[in-house]
Structure formats: structure tokens, C-alpha cells
PDB file of C-alpha atoms and ligand atoms in Angstrom:
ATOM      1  CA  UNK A 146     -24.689 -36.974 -42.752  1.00 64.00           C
ATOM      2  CA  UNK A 147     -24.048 -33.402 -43.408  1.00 61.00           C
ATOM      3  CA  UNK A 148     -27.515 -32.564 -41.523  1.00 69.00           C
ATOM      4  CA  UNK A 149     -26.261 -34.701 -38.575  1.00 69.00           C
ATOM      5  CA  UNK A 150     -22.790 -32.555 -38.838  1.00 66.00           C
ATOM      6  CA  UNK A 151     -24.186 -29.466 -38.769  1.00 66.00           C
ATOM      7  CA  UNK A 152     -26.709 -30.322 -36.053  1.00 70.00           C
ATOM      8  CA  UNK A 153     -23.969 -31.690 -33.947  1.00 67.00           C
ATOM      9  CA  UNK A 154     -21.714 -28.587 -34.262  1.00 68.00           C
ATOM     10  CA  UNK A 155     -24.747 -26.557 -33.773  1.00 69.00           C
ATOM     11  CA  UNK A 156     -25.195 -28.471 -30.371  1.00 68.00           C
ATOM     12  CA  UNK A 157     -21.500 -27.953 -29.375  1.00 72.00           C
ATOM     13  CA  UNK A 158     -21.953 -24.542 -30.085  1.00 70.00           C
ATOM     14  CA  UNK A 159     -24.985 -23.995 -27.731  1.00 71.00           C
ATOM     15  CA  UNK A 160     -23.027 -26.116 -25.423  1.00 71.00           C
ATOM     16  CA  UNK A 161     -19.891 -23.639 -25.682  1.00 71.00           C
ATOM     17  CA  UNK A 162     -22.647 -20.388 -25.010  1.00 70.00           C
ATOM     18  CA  UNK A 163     -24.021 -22.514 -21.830  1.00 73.00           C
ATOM     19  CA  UNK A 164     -20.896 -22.802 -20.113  1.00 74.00           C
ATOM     20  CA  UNK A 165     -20.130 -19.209 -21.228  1.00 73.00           C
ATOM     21  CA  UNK A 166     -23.457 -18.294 -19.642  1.00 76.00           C
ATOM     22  CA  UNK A 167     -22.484 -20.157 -16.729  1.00 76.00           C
ATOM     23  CA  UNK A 168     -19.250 -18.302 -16.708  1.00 77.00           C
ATOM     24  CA  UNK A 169     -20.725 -15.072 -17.001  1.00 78.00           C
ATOM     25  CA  UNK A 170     -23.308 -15.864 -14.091  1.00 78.00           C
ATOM     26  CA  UNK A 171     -20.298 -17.168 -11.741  1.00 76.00           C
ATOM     27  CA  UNK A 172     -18.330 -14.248 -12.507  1.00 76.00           C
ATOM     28  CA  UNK A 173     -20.757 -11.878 -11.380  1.00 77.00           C
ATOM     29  CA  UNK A 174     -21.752 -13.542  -8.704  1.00 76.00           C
ATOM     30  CA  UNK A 175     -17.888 -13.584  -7.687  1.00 73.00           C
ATOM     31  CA  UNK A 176     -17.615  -9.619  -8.578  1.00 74.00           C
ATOM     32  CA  UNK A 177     -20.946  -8.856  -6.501  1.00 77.00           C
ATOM     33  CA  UNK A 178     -19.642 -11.424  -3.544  1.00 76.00           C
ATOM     34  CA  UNK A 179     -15.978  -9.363  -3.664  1.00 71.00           C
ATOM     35  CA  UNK A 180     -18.223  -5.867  -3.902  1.00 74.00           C
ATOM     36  CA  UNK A 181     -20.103  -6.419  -0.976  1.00 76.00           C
ATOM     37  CA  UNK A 182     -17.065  -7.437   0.948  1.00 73.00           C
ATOM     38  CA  UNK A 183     -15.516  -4.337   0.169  1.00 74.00           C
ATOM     39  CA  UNK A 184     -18.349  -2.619   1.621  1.00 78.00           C
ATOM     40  CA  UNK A 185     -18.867  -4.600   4.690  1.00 79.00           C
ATOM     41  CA  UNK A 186     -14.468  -4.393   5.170  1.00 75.00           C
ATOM     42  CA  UNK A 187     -15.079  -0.059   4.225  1.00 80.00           C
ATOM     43  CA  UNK A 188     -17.640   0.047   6.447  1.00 82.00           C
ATOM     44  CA  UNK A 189     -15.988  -1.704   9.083  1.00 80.00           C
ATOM     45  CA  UNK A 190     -12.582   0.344   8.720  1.00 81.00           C
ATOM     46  CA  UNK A 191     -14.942   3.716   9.087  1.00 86.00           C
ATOM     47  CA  UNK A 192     -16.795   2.090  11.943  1.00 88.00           C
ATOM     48  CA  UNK A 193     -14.431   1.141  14.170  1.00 87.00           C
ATOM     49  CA  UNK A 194     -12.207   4.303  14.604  1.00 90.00           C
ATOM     50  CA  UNK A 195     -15.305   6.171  14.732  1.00 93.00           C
ATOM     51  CA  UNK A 196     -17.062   3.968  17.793  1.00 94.00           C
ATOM     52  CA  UNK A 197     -13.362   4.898  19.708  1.00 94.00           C
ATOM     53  CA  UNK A 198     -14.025   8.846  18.957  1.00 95.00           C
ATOM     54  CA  UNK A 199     -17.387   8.876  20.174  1.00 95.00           C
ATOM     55  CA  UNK A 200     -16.630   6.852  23.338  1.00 96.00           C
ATOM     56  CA  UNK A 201     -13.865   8.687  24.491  1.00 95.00           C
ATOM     57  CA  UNK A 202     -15.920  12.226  23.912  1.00 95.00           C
ATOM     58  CA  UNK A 203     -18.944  10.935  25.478  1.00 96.00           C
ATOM     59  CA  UNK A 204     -17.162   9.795  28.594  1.00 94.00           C
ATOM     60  CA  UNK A 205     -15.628  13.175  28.638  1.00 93.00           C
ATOM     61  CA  UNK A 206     -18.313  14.821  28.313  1.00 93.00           C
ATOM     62  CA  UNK A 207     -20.322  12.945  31.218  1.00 94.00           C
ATOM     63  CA  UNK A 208     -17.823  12.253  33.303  1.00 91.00           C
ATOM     64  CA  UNK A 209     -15.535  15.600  33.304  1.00 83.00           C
ATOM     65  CA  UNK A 210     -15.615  16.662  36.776  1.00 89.00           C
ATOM     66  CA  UNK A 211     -14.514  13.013  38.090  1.00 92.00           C
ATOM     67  CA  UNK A 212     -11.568  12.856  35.810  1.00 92.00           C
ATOM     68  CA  UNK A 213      -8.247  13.169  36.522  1.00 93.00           C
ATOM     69  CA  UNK A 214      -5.849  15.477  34.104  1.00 93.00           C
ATOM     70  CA  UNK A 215      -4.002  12.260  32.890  1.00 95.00           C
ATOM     71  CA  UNK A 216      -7.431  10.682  31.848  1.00 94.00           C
ATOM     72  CA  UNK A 217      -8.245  13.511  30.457  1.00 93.00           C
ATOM     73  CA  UNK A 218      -5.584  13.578  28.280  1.00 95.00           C
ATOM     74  CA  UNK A 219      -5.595   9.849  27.523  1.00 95.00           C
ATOM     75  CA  UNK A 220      -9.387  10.178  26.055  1.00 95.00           C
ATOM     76  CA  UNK A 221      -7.526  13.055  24.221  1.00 95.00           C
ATOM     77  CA  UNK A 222      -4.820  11.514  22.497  1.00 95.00           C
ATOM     78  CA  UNK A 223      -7.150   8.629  21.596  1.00 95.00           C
ATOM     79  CA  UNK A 224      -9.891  11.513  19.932  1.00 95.00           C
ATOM     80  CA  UNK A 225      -6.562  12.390  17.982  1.00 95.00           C
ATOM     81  CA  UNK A 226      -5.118   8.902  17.279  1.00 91.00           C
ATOM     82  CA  UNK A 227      -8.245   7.448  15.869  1.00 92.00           C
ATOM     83  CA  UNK A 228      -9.217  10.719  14.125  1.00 94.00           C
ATOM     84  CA  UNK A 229      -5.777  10.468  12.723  1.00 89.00           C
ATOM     85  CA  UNK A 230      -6.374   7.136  11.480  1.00 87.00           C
ATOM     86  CA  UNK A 231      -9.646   7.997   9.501  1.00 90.00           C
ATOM     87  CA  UNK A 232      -8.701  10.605   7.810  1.00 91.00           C
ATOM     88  CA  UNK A 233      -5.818   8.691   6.456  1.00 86.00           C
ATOM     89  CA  UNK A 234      -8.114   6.157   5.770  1.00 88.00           C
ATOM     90  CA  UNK A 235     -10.473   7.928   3.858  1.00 90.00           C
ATOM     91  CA  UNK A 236      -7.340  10.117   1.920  1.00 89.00           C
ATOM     92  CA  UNK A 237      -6.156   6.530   1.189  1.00 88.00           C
ATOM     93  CA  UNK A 238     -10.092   5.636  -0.277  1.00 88.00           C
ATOM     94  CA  UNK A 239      -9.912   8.907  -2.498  1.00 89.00           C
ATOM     95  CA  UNK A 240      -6.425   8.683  -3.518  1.00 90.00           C
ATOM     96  CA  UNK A 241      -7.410   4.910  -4.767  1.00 89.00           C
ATOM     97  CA  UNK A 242     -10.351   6.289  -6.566  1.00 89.00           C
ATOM     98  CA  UNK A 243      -8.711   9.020  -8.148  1.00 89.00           C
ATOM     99  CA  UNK A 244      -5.882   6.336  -9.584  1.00 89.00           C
ATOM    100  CA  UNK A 245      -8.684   4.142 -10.874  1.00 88.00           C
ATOM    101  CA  UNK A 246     -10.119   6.891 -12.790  1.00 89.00           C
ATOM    102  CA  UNK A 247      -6.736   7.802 -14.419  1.00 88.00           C
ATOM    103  CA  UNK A 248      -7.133  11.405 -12.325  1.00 87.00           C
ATOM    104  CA  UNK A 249      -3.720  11.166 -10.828  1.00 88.00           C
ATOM    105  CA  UNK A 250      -1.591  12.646 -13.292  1.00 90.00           C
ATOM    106  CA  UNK A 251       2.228  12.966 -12.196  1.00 93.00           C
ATOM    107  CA  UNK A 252       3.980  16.178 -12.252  1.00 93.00           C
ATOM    108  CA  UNK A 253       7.230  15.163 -12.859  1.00 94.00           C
ATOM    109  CA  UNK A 254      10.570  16.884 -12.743  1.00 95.00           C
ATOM    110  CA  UNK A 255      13.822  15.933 -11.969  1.00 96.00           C
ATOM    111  CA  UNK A 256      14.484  15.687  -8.730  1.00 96.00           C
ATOM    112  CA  UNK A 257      17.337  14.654  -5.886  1.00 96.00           C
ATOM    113  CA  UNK A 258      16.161  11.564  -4.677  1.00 96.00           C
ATOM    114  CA  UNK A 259      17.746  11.988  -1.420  1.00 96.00           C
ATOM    115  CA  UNK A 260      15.995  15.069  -0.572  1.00 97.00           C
ATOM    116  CA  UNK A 261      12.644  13.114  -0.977  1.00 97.00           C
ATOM    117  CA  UNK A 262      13.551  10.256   1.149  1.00 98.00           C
ATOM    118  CA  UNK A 263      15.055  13.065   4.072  1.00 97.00           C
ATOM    119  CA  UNK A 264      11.318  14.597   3.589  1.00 95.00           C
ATOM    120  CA  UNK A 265       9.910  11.593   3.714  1.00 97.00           C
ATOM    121  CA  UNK A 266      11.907  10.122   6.991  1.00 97.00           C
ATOM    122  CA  UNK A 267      10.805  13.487   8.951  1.00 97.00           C
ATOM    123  CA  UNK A 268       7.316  13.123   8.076  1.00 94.00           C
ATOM    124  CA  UNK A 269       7.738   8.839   9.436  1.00 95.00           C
ATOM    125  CA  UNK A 270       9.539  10.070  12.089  1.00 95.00           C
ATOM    126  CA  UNK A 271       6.806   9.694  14.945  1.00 91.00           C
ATOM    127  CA  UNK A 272       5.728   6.579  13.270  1.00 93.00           C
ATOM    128  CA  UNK A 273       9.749   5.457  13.555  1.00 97.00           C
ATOM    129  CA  UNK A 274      10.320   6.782  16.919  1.00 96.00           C
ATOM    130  CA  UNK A 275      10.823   3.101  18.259  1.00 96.00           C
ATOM    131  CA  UNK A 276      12.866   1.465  15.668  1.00 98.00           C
ATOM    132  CA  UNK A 277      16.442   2.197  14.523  1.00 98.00           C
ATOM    133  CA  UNK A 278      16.721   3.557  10.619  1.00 98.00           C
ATOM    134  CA  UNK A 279      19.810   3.008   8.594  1.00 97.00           C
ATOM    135  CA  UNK A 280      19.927   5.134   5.171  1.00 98.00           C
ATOM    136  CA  UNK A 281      22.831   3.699   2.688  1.00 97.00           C
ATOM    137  CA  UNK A 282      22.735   5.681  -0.717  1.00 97.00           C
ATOM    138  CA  UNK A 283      25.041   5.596  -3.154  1.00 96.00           C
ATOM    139  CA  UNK A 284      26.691   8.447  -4.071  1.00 94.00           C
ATOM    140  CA  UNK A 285      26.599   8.093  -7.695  1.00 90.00           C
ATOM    141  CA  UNK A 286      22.813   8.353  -7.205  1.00 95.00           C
ATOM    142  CA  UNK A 287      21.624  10.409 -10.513  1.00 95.00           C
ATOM    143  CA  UNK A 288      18.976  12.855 -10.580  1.00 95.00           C
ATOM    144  CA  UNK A 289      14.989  10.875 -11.480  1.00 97.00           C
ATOM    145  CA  UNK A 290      11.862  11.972 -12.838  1.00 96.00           C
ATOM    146  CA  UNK A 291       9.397  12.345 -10.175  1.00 97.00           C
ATOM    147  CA  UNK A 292       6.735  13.823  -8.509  1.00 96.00           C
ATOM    148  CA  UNK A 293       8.287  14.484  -5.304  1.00 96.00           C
ATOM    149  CA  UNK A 294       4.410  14.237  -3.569  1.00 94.00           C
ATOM    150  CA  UNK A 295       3.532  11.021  -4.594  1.00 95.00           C
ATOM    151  CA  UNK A 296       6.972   9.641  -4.405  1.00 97.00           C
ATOM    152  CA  UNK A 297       7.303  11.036  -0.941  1.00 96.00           C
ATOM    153  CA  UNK A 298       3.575   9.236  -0.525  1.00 95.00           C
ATOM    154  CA  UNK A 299       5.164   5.623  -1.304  1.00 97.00           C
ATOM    155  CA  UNK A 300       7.985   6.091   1.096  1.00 98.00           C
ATOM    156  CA  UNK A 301       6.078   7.567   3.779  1.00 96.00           C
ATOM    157  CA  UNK A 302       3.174   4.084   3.250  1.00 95.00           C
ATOM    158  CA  UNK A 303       6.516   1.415   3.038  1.00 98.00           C
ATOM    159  CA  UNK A 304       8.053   3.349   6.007  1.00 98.00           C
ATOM    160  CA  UNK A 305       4.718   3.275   7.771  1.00 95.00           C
ATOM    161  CA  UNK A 306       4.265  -0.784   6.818  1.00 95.00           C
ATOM    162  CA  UNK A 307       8.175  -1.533   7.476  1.00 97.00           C
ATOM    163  CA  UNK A 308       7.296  -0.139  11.222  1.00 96.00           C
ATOM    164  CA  UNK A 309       3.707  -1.437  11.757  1.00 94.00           C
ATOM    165  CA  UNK A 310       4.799  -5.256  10.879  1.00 94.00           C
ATOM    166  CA  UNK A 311       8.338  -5.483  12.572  1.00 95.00           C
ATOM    167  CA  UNK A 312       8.959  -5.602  16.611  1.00 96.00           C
ATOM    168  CA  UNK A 313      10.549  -2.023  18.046  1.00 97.00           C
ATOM    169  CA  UNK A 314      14.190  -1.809  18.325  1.00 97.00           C
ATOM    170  CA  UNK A 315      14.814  -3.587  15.395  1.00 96.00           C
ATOM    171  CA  UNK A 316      16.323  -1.950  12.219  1.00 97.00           C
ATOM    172  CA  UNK A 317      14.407  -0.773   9.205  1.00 98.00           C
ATOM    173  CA  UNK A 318      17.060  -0.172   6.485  1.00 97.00           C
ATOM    174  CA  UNK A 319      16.772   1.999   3.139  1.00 98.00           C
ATOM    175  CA  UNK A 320      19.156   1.714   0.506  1.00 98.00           C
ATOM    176  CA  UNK A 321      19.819   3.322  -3.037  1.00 98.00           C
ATOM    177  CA  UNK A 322      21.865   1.774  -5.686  1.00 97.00           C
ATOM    178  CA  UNK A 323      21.976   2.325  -9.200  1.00 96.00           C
ATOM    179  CA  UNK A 324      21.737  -0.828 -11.508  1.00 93.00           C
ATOM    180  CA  UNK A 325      22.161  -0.556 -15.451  1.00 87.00           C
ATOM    181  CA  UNK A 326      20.148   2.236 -16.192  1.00 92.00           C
ATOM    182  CA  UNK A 327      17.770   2.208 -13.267  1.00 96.00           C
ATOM    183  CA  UNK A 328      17.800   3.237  -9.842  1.00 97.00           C
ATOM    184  CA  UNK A 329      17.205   0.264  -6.978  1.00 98.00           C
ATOM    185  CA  UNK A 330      15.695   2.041  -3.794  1.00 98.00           C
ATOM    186  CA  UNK A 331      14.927  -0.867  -1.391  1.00 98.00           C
ATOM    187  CA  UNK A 332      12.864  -0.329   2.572  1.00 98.00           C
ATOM    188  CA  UNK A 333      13.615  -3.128   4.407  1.00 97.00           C
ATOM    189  CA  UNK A 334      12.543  -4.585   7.925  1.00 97.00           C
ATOM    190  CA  UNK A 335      13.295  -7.308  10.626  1.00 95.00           C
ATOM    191  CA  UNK A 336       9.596  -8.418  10.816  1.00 95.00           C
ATOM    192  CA  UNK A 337       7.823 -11.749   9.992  1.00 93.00           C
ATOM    193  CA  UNK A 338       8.112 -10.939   6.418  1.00 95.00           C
ATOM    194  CA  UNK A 339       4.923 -11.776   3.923  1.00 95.00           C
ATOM    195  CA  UNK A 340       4.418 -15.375   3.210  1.00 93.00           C
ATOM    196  CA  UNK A 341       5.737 -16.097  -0.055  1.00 92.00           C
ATOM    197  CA  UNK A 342       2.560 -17.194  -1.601  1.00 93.00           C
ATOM    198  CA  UNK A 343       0.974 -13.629  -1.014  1.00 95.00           C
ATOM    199  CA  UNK A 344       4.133 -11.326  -2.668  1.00 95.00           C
ATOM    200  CA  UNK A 345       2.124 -10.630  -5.273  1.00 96.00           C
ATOM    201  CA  UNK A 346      -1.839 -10.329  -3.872  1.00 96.00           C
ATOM    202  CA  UNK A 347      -0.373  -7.603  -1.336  1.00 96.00           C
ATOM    203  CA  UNK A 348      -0.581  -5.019  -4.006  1.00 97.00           C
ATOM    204  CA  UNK A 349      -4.057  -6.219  -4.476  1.00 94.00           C
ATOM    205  CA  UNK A 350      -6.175  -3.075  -3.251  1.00 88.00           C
ATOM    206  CA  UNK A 351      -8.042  -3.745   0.472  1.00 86.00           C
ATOM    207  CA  UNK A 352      -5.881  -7.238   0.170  1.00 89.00           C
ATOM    208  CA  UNK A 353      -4.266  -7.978   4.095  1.00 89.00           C
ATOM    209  CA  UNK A 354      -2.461 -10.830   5.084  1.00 90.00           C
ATOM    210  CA  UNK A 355      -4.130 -13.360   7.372  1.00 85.00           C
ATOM    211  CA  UNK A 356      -3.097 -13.525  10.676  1.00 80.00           C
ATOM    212  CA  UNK A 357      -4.252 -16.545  12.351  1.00 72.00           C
ATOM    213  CA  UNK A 358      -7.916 -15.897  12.949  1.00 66.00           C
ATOM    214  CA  UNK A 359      -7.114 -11.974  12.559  1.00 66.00           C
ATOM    215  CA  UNK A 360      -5.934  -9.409  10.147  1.00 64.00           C
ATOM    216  CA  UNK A 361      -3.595  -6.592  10.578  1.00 64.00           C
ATOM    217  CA  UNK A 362      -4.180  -3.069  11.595  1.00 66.00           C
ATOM    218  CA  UNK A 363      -4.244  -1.708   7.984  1.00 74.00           C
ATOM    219  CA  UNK A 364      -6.598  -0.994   5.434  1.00 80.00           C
ATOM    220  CA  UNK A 365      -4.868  -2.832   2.828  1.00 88.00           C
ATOM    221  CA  UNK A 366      -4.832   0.098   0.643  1.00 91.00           C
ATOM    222  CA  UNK A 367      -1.341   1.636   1.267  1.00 94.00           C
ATOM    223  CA  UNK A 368       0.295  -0.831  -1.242  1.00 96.00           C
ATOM    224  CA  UNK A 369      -2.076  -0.586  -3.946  1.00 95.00           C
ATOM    225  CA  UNK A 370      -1.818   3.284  -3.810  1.00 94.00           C
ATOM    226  CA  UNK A 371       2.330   3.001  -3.888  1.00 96.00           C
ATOM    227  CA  UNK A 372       2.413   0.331  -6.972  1.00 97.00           C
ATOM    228  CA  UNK A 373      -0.204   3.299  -8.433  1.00 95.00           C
ATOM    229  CA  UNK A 374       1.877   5.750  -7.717  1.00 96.00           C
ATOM    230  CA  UNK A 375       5.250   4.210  -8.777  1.00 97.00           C
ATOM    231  CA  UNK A 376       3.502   2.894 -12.232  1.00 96.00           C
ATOM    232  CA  UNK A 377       2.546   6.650 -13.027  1.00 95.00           C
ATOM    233  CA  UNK A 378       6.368   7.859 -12.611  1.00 95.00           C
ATOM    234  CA  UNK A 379       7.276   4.812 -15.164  1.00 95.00           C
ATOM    235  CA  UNK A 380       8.634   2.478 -12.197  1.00 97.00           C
ATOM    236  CA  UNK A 381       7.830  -0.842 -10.521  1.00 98.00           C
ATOM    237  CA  UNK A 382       7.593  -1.977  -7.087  1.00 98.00           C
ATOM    238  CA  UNK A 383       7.769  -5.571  -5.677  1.00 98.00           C
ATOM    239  CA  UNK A 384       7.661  -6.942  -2.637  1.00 98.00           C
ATOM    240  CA  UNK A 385      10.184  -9.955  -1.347  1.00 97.00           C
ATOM    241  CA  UNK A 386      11.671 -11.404   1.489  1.00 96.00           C
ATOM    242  CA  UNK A 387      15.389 -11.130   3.045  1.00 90.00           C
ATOM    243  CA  UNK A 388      17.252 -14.387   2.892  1.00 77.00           C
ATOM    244  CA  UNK A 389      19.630 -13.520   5.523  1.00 64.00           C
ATOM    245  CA  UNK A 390      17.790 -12.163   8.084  1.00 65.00           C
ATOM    246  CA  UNK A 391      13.626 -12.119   8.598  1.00 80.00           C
ATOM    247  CA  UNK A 392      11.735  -9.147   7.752  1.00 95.00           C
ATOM    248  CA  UNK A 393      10.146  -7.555   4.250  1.00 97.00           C
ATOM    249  CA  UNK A 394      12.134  -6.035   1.558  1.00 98.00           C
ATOM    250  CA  UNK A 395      10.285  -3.874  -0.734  1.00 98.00           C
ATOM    251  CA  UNK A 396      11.647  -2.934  -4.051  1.00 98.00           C
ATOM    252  CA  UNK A 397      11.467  -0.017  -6.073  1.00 98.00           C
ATOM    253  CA  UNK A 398      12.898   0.397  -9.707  1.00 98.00           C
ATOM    254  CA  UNK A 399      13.353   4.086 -11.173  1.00 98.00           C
ATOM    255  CA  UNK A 400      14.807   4.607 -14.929  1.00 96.00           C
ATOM    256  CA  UNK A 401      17.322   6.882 -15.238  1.00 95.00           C
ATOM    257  CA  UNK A 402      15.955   9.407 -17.741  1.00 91.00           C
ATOM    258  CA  UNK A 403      17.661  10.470 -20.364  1.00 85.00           C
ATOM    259  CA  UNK A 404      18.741  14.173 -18.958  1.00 77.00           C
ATOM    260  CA  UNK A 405      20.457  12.664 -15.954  1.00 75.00           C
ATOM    261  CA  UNK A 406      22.445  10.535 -18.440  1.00 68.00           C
ATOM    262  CA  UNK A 407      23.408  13.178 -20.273  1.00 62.00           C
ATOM    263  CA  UNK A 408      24.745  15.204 -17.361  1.00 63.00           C
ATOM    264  CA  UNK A 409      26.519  11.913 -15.968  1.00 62.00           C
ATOM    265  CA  UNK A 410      28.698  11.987 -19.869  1.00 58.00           C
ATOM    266  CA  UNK A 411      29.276  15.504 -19.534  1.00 58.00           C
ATOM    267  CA  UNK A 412      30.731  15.138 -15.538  1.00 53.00           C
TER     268      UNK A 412
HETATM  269  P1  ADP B 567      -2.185  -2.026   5.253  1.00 74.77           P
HETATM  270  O1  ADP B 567      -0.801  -2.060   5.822  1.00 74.77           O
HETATM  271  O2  ADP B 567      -2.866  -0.705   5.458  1.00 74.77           O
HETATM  272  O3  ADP B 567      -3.012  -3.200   5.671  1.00 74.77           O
HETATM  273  P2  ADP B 567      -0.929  -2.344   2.663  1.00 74.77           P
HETATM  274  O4  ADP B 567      -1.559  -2.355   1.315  1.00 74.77           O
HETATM  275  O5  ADP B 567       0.114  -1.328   2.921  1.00 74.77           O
HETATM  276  O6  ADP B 567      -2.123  -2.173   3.677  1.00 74.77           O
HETATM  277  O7  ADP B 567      -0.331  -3.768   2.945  1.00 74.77           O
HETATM  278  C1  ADP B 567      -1.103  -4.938   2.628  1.00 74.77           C
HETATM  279  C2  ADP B 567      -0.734  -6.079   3.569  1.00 74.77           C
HETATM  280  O8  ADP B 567       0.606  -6.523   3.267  1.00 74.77           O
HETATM  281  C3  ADP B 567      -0.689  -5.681   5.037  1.00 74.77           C
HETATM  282  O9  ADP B 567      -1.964  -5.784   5.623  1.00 74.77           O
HETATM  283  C4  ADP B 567       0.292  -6.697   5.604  1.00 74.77           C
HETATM  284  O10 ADP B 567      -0.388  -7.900   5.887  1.00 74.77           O
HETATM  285  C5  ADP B 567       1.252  -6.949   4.448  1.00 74.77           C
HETATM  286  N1  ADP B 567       2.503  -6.162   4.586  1.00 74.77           N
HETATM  287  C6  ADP B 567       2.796  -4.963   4.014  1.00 74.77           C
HETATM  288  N2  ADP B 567       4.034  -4.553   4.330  1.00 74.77           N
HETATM  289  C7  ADP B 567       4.565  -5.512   5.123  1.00 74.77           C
HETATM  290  C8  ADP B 567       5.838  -5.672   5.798  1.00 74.77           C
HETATM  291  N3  ADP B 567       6.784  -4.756   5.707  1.00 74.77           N
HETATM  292  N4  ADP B 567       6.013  -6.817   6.526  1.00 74.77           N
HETATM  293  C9  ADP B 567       5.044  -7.750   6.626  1.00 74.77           C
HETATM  294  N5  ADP B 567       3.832  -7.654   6.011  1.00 74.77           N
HETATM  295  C10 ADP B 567       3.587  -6.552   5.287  1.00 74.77           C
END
């Protein structure tokens, strides 16, 4: 009987490392499937920007004299546009590897948060230029622990996403509350919103929400980088949407350290 036990329990154990095998196997078949998407979507994102550079130059370059100056300046601003949009491309691409390998290390000091978000607004404001912006921040705001690069770096990608996914005209809206020892900065739009079943996989890195048969204009990188960014300054980020009207409200929490406390008791 004890024989039969044992050989029994032996079984089940060789049964337990075949479906761990099996696990295993699946797994990186799953990883090596979701690597060579990755690729093919990189690729892609490099390609495509790329193919727009070299037309436009080419046709400048053969067809020059039969060009008007308005052309001309067209094929221009689309050599600059879709420059533009590589480079941030592959800044997002390093700025993702360097979180991955722990290189980004914040500098942190206290800082006004207001003055970020002003910085931040005049670097968005081209990207704004068609939408109204509404800035509500408390006045009690207290000073926060940051590094006033990357945090201007998460504004600038939420004010960037807040324009690129709601209609012009419409109101993108940032507001600054404290709330029991943290500070509450939200971004929100009038857009479509994310559906509620993605809130979560759109910090995902390359991760873009399904359109239909299409996908956005993004690289699907910008959120990744910002929940990064606001982890290494001791925050969180989360993504919801309004109740009241349409559109994406993105959430950012911010303790209040210690020093800013202290200067609150002593005001
Ligand atoms: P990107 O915008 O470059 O694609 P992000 O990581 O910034 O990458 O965003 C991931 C996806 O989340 C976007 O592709 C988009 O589908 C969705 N998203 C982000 N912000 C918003 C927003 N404000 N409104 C609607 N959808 C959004």
C-alpha cells in the first residue's frame, strides 16, 4: 500500500512539473509573441514618420523649380512635424529604458507646484492652441518634493493626451487641491474618455486603446513614462472618467513632506 502511495504521489508530482513545464513553455511563447509585437509596433512608429520625411524632401528636391512658395513651405512644416514626432518618440523609447533600468534617479527639492504647471502650460501651449484651459489651484497649495523636469515631463504628456483625445474648443481643466496630507492635481478633458475596462492597462507601456479597426496617434508610451515618473517622486497616478460630463480625468497624488508641514504649523 505504502509502495502504491508513494508511487501515486510520485505521479502527481510529475504531473504538477508537466503542467509547470507547460506553463513555462506558454509563458514564453506569450513573452516572445508580446516581444516581437513590440518590435513590429517600434518599428512601425519609426517607419512611418520617417516614410513622410523622406517624401516630402524628395519631392522637394525633384520638383523645386515647379513649386509654389506655399508648397514649399507645406513639405516644410511636414519635414518639421514628423521630425518633431520622432524625436519625441525615440526620447520617449530612452526615457522608458532608462526607468526600467532604475537609471532615472529624481532630484528632488521642494518646489512651488504652480510654477511647474505655468512651465509646463507654456511648453503645451502650441499643442493647446485650439482648446480652452482652465487652471483652479488652491491657494493653500504647500510646497512638494519634486523634480521639477520630470514633473514638468508628466504634465506636459497628460496635457499633450488631454488635447490629442478631446475635440477643439472644448475645455481641458487642471485643478490642485490638497486632501489629508497629500496634494490632488487632476488634468481633465471633454473627450470620449477611456473605456472603463482599460483604466488600468493604459499605463501599460506601448498599451493604446482600440479604436474601431484603428489605434490612436500615440506611441502608447507617454503614460507609462508619467506613472514612472510620478512613482520615483513617491506619488501615484490613475486614470478615471468624469461622471458629469464626458472626457478623461487623470489623477495625481503628491505627499506633503514633512518640511512643508512644518512651515504650514509655524504660518
Ligand atoms: P499615446 O497617447 O502616445 O498613445 P499614452 O501612454 O499617453 O500613449 O496613452 C495610452 C492610451 O491611453 C492612448 O493611446 C489613448 O488610447 C488612451 N488615452 C490617454 N489619455 C487619454 C485621454 N485623455 N482621453 C482618452 N484616451 C486617452
Amino acid at each position: 500500500l505504502l509502495d502504491a502511495l508513494v508511487d501515486q504521489g510520485a505521479l502527481a508530482i510529475e504531473r504538477v512539473l508537466l503542467v509547470e513545464d507547460m506553463d513555462r513553455v506558454k509563458r514564453t511563447v506569450e513573452s516572445e509573441r508580446l516581444r516581437s509585437a513590440l518590435l513590429t509596433s517600434i518599428s512601425h512608429d519609426l517607419k512611418t514618420p520617417l516614410a513622410s520625411v523622406l517624401g516630402a524632401a524628395s519631392t522637394m528636391r525633384d520638383l523645386a523649380g515647379a513649386l509654389s512658395d506655399t508648397e514649399k513651405r507645406d513639405l516644410l512644416a511636414t519635414v518639421i512635424d514628423e521630425s518633431e514626432r520622432l524625436n519625441r518618440f525615440i526620447a520617449n523609447l530612452l526615457d522608458m529604458t532608462k526607468l526600467e533600468s532604475g537609471a532615472i534617479v529624481p532630484n528632488t527639492a521642494l518646489h512651488d507646484l504652480g510654477e511647474i504647471v505655468g512651465s509646463a502650460l507654456r511648453r503645451a501651449s502650441k499643442i493647446l492652441n485650439r482648446h480652452k484651459v482652465e487652471l483652479v489651484l488652491a491657494a493653500d497649495l504647500p510646497m512638494l518634493e519634486l523634480d521639477a523636469v520630470l514633473f514638468e515631463q508628466v504634465l506636459f504628456n497628460l496635457l499633450d493626451n488631454a488635447a490629442k483625445y478631446s475635440p477643439p474648443e472644448t475645455t481641458i481643466s487642471i485643478r490642485g487641491r490638497r486632501d489629508d496630507g497629500h496634494v490632488v492635481l487632476e488634468i481633465a478633458d471633454e473627450g470620449a474618455g477611456i473605456p472603463p475596462n482599460e483604466l488600468e492597462s493604459v499605463f501599460d507601456k506601448f498599451y493604446r486603446v482600440q479604436k474601431g479597426d484603428h489605434v490612436g496617434p500615440g506611441t502608447g508610451l507617454g503614460l507609462a513614462i508619467s506613472r514612472g515618473f510620478v512613482e520615483a517622486m513617491r506619488g501615484t497616478i490613475s486614470a478615471a472618467n468624469r461622471s458629469e460630463r464626458s472626457g478623461a480625468v487623470l489623477t495625481i497624488r503628491l505627499p506633503v513632506p514633512a518640511e512643508s508641514h512644518a512651515l504650514d504649523t509655524a504660518a
